[in-house]
XYZ file of C-alpha atoms in Angstrom:
394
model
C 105.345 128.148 109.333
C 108.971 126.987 109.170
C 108.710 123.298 108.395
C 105.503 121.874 106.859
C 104.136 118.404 106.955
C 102.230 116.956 103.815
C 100.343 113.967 103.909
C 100.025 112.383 100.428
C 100.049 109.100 98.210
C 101.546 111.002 95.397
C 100.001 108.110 93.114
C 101.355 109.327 91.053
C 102.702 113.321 91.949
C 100.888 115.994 90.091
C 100.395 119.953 89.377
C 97.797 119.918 92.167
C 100.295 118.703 94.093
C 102.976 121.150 93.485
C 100.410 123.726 93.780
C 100.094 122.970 97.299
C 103.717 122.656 98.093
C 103.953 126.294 96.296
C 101.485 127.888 98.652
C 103.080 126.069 101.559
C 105.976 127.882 100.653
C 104.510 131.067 99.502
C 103.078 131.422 103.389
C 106.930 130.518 105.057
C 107.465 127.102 104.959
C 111.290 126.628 104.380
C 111.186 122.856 104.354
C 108.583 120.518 103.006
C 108.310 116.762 105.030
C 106.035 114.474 102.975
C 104.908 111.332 104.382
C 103.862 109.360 101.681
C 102.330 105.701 100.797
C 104.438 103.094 100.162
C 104.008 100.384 97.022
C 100.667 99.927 98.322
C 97.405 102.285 98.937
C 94.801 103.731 101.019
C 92.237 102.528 98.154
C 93.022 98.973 98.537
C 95.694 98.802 95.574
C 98.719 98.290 94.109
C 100.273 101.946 93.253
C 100.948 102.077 89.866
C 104.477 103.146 90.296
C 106.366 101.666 92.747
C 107.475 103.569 96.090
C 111.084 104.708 95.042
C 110.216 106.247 91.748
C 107.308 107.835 93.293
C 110.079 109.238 96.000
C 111.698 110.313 93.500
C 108.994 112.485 91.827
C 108.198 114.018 94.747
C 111.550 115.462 95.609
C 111.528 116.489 91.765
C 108.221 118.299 92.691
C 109.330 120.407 95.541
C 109.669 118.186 98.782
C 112.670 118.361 100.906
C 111.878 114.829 102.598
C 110.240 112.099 102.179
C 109.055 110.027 104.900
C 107.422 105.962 104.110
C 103.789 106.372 105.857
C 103.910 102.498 107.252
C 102.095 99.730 105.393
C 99.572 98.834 108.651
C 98.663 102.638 107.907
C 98.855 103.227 104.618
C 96.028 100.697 103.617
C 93.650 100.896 106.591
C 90.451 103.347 106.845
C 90.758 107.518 106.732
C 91.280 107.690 110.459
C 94.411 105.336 110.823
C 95.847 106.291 107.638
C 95.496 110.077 108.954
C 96.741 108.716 112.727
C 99.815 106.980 111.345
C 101.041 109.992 109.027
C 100.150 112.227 111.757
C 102.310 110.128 114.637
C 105.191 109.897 112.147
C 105.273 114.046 111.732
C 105.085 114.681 115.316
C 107.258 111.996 116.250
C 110.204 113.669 113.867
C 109.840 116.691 116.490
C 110.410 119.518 114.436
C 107.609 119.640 112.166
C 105.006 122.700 113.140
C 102.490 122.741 110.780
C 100.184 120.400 108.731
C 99.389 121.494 105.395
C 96.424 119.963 103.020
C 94.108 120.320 100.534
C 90.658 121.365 101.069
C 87.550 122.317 99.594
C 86.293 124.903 102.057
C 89.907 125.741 102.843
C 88.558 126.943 106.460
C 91.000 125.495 108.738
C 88.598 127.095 111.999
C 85.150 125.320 110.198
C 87.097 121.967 110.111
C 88.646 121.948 113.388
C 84.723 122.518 115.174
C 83.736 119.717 113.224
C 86.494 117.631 114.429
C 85.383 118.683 117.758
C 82.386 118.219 117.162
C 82.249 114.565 115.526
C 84.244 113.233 118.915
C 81.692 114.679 121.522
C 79.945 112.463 123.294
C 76.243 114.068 121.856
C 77.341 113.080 118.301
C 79.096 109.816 119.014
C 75.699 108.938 120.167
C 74.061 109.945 117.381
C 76.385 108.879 114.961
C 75.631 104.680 116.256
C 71.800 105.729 116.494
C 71.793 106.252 112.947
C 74.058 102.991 112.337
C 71.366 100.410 113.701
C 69.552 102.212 110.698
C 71.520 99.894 108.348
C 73.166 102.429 106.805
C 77.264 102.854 106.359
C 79.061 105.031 108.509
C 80.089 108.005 106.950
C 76.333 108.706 105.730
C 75.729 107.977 109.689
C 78.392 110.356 110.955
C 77.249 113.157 108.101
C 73.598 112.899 109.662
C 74.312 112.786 112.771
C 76.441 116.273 112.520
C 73.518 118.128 110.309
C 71.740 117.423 113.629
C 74.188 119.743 115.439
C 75.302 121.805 113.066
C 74.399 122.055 109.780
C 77.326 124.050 108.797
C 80.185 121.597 109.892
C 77.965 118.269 108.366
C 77.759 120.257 104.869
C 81.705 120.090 104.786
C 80.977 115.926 105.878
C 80.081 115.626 101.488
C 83.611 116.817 100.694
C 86.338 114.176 100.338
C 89.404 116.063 101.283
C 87.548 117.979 103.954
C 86.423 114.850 105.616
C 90.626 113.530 105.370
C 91.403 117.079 106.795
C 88.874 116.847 109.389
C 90.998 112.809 110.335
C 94.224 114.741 110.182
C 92.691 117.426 113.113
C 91.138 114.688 114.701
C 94.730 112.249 115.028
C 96.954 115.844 116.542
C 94.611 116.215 118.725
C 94.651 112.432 120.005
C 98.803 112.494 120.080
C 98.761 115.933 121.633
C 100.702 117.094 118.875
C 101.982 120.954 119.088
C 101.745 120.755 115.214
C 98.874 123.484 113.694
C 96.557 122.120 110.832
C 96.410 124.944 107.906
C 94.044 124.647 104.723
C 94.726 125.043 101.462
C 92.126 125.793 98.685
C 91.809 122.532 96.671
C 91.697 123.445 92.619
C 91.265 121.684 89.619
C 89.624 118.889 89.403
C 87.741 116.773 92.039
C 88.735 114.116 93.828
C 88.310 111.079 91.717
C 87.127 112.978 88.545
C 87.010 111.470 85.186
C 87.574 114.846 83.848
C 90.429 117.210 83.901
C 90.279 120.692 85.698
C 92.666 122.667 82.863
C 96.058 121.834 83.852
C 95.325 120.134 87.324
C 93.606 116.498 86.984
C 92.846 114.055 89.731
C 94.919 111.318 90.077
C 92.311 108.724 88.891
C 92.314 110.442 85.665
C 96.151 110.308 85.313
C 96.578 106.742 86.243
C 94.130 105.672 83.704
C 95.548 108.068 81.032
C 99.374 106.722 81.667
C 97.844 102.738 81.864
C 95.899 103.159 78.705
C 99.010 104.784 76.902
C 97.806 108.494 76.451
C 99.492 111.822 76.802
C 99.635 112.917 80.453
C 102.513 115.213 80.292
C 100.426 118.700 80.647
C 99.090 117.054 83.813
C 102.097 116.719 85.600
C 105.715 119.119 86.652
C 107.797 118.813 83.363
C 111.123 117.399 85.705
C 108.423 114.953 87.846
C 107.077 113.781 84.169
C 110.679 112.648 83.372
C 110.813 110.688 86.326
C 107.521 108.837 85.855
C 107.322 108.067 81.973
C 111.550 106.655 81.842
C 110.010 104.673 84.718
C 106.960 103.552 82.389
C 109.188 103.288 79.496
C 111.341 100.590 81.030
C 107.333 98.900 81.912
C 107.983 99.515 86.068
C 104.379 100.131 86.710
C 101.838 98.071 88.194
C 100.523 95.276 85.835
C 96.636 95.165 87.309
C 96.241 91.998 85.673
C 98.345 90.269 87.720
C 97.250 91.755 90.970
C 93.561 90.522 90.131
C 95.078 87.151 89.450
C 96.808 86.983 92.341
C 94.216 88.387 94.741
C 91.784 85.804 93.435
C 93.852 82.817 93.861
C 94.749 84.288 97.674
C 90.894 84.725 98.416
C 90.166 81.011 96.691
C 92.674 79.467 99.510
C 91.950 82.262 102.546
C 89.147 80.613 105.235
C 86.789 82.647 107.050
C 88.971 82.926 110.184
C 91.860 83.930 108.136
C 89.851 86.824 107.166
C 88.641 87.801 110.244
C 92.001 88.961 111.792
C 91.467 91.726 108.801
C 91.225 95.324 110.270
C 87.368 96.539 110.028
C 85.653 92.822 109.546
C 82.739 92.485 111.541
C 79.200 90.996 111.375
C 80.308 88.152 109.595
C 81.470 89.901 106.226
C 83.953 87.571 105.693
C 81.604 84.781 105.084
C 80.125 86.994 102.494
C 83.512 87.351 101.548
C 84.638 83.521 100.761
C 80.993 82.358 99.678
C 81.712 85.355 96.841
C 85.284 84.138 96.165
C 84.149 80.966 94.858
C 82.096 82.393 92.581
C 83.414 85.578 91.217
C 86.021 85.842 88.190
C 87.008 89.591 88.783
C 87.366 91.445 91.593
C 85.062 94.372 90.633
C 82.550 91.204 90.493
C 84.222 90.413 94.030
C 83.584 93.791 95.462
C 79.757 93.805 93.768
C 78.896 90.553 95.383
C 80.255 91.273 99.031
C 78.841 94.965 99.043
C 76.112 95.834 101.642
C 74.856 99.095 102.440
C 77.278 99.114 105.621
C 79.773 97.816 103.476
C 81.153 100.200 100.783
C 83.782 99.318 97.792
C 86.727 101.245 99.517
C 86.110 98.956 102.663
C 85.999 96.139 101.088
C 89.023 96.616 99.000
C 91.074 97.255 102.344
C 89.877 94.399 103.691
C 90.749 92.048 100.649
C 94.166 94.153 100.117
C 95.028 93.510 103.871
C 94.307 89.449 103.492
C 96.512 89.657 101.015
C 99.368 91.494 102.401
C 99.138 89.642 105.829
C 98.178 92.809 107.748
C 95.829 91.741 110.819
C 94.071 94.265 112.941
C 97.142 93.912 115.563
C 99.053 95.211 112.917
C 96.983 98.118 112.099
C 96.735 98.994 115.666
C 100.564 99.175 116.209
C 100.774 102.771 114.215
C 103.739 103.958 113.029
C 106.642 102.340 115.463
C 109.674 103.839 113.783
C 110.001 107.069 110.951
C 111.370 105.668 107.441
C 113.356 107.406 105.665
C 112.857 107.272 101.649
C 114.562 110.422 100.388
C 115.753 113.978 100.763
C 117.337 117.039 99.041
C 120.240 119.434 100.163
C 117.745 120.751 102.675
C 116.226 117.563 104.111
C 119.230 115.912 104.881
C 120.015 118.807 106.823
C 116.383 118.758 108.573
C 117.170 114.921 108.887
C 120.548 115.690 110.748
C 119.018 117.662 113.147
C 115.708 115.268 113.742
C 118.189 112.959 114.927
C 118.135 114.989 118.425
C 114.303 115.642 118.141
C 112.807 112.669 117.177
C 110.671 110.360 119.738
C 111.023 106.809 117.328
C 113.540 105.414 115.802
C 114.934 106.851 112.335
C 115.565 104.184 110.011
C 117.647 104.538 106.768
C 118.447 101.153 106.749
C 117.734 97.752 107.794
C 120.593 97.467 110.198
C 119.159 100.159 111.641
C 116.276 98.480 112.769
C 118.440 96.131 115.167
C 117.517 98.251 118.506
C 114.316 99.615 117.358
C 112.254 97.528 119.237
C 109.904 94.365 118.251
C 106.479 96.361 116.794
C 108.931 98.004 114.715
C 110.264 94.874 113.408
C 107.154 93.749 113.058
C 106.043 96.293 110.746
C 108.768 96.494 108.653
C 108.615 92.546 108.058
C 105.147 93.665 106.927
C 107.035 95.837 104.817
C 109.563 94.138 103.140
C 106.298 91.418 102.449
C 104.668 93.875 100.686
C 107.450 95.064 98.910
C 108.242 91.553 97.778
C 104.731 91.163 96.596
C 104.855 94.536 94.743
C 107.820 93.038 92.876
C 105.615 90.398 91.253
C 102.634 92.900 89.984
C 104.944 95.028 87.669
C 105.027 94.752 83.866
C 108.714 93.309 84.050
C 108.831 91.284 87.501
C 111.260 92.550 89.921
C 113.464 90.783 92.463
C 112.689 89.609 96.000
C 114.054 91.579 99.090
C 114.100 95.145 97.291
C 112.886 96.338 100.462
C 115.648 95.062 101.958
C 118.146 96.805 100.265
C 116.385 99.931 100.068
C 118.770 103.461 101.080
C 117.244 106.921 100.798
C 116.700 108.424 97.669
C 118.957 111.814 97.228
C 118.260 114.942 95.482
């Protein structure tokens, strides 16, 4: 392992994080490429710090470079997300291995299930169980059991079923890049509670947004970076985004919401008749839910309406490798990539002038969202940031 991928959201960076960029380095990684989530989320959110101070922390926390995982990916379902970050490592050509955090931490376990979910026996039995009614990650786990009891167990575990997406997307590009596991610690995914010193990012984010102490939780340097950011009130005001969303859902039409990515069987009737009536969007998300419809869905679905991404969008990928930021090392990873890469590297927007027209395409989705962002922080920030955006250097 000479130059390891990470795939992350970094929402915001924490010790778990640098734990995993330690052990990545610990086992011979000499340069760390992140790929990270821009100002908006696979969760269907706002980030609560915006993408260059989150760029920012992660150099602070170990990475060497930072590459913007595209908005079309960054908000869409586990397997597109996982595709998009995964075409964006192997398109910078000199990335060889895939690190990530696991709970089994058995890289062999979670490549047969990968296999094993895409055979044609399982496929089967994976939209079998569907036309039960139920959603489809309770589909795919039963389905597996069926086969192997040992790979569906893993199908419970949240990171294990992203790892599992990350195996999956190599294999579709024909990627040369090896997937290696890392022991998750700490706390669990999504956990109200703390694990010691390592907390889930859920916990942080509600800790910093309800003004309590989240230093132990974080790298002392990357905890500079984030509170002088929430000191001058740069983080995401979710007030605003719940006003906003609503008002975008009151005007949206049922057609409108049907170029979404993942809308089918007429949710998006469910979807305006609910918009009329609810005043929150938890409400919102209660009212639409069905038992093939879960929150997270739903949430893309709204967050995409309101960003303007369409399912032509998502399908595009990753059309051209962003630059965000880089240390001493990075840049000199970056120089090199220059000769490696298979799409376009973009510092700039001038840059995007030959790039082709998906790549335009997506970063016009880009510099949307970015404009958006603008308007959810505590102190409102000016249109066309996006625009103006250069790397971030370390």
């Amino acid at each position: 392992m000479k130059i390891a991928g990470i795939i992350a959201e970094y929402n915001p960076f924490h010790n778990g994080h640098a734990l995993l960029i330690k052990k990545a380095r610990e086992q011979g990684a000499e340069c760390i490429v992140a790929v990270m989530s821009g100002n908006f989320v696979q969760r269907g959110e706002p980030a609560l710090f915006r993408n260059d101070v989150r760029v920012r922390a992660a150099l602070e926390g170990g990475a060497d470079l930072v590459l913007r995982l595209p908005v079309n990916c960054a908000v869409s379902g586990a397997k597109s997300f996982a595709l998009g970050a995964a075409e964006v490592l192997d398109a910078l050509g000199c990335v060889d291995t895939l690190v990530f955090g696991s709970e089994c931490a058995d890289t062999g376990l979670l490549c047969r299930a990968a296999e094993l979910i895409e055979s044609e026996e399982v496929q089967n039995a994976i939209a079998e169980e569907i036309k039960t009614g139920i959603m489809f990650a309770n589909a795919r786990e039963k389905a597996v059991m069926k086969y192997s009891p040992e790979c569906g167990g893993i199908l419970k575990n949240p990171n294990d079923i992203l790892a599992i997406e990350y195996i999956s997307a190599l294999k579709k590009l024909g990627s040369k890049i090896m997937p290696h596991a890392v022991r998750r610690e700490g706390a669990e995914h999504d956990s109200v509670f703390s694990g010691g010193s390592i907390a889930s990012a859920s916990y942080i984010r509600n800790i910093i947004i309800n003004g309590g102490n989240w230093s132990e939780f974080v790298p002392e340097n990357v905890f500079r970076v984030l509170s002088e950011a929430s000191g001058e009130q740069k983080i995401t005001d979710f007030s605003k985004y719940e006003t906003a969303v609503l008002y975008r859902l009151r005007t949206a039409s049922a057609q409108e919401i049907a170029l979404c990515p993942d809308v089918s069987e007429g949710i998006e009737n469910r979807i305006v008749s609910a918009a009329k009536e609810a005043s929150t969007l938890d409400e919102l998300y209660s009212k639409v839910k069905t038992k093939r419809y879960s929150h997270a869905r739903i949430r893309r679905i709204i967050l995409s309406l309101f960003l303007g991404i369409t399912s032509e969008m998502q399908a595009a990928g990753a059309a051209y490798i962003g630059v965000c930021g880089f240390s001493g090392r990075g840049a000199s990873l970056l120089k090199g990539a220059y000769e490696s890469a298979s799409l376009p590297i973009i510092t700039k927007a001038s840059e995007l002038k030959n790039a082709g027209e998906k790549a335009k395409m997506i970063y016009e989705a880009e510099c949307r969202a970015g404009d958006i962002y603008a308007l959810l922080t505590d102190t409102t920030g000016s249109c066309s940031a996006t625009l103006r955006e250069i790397p971030v250097k370390n």
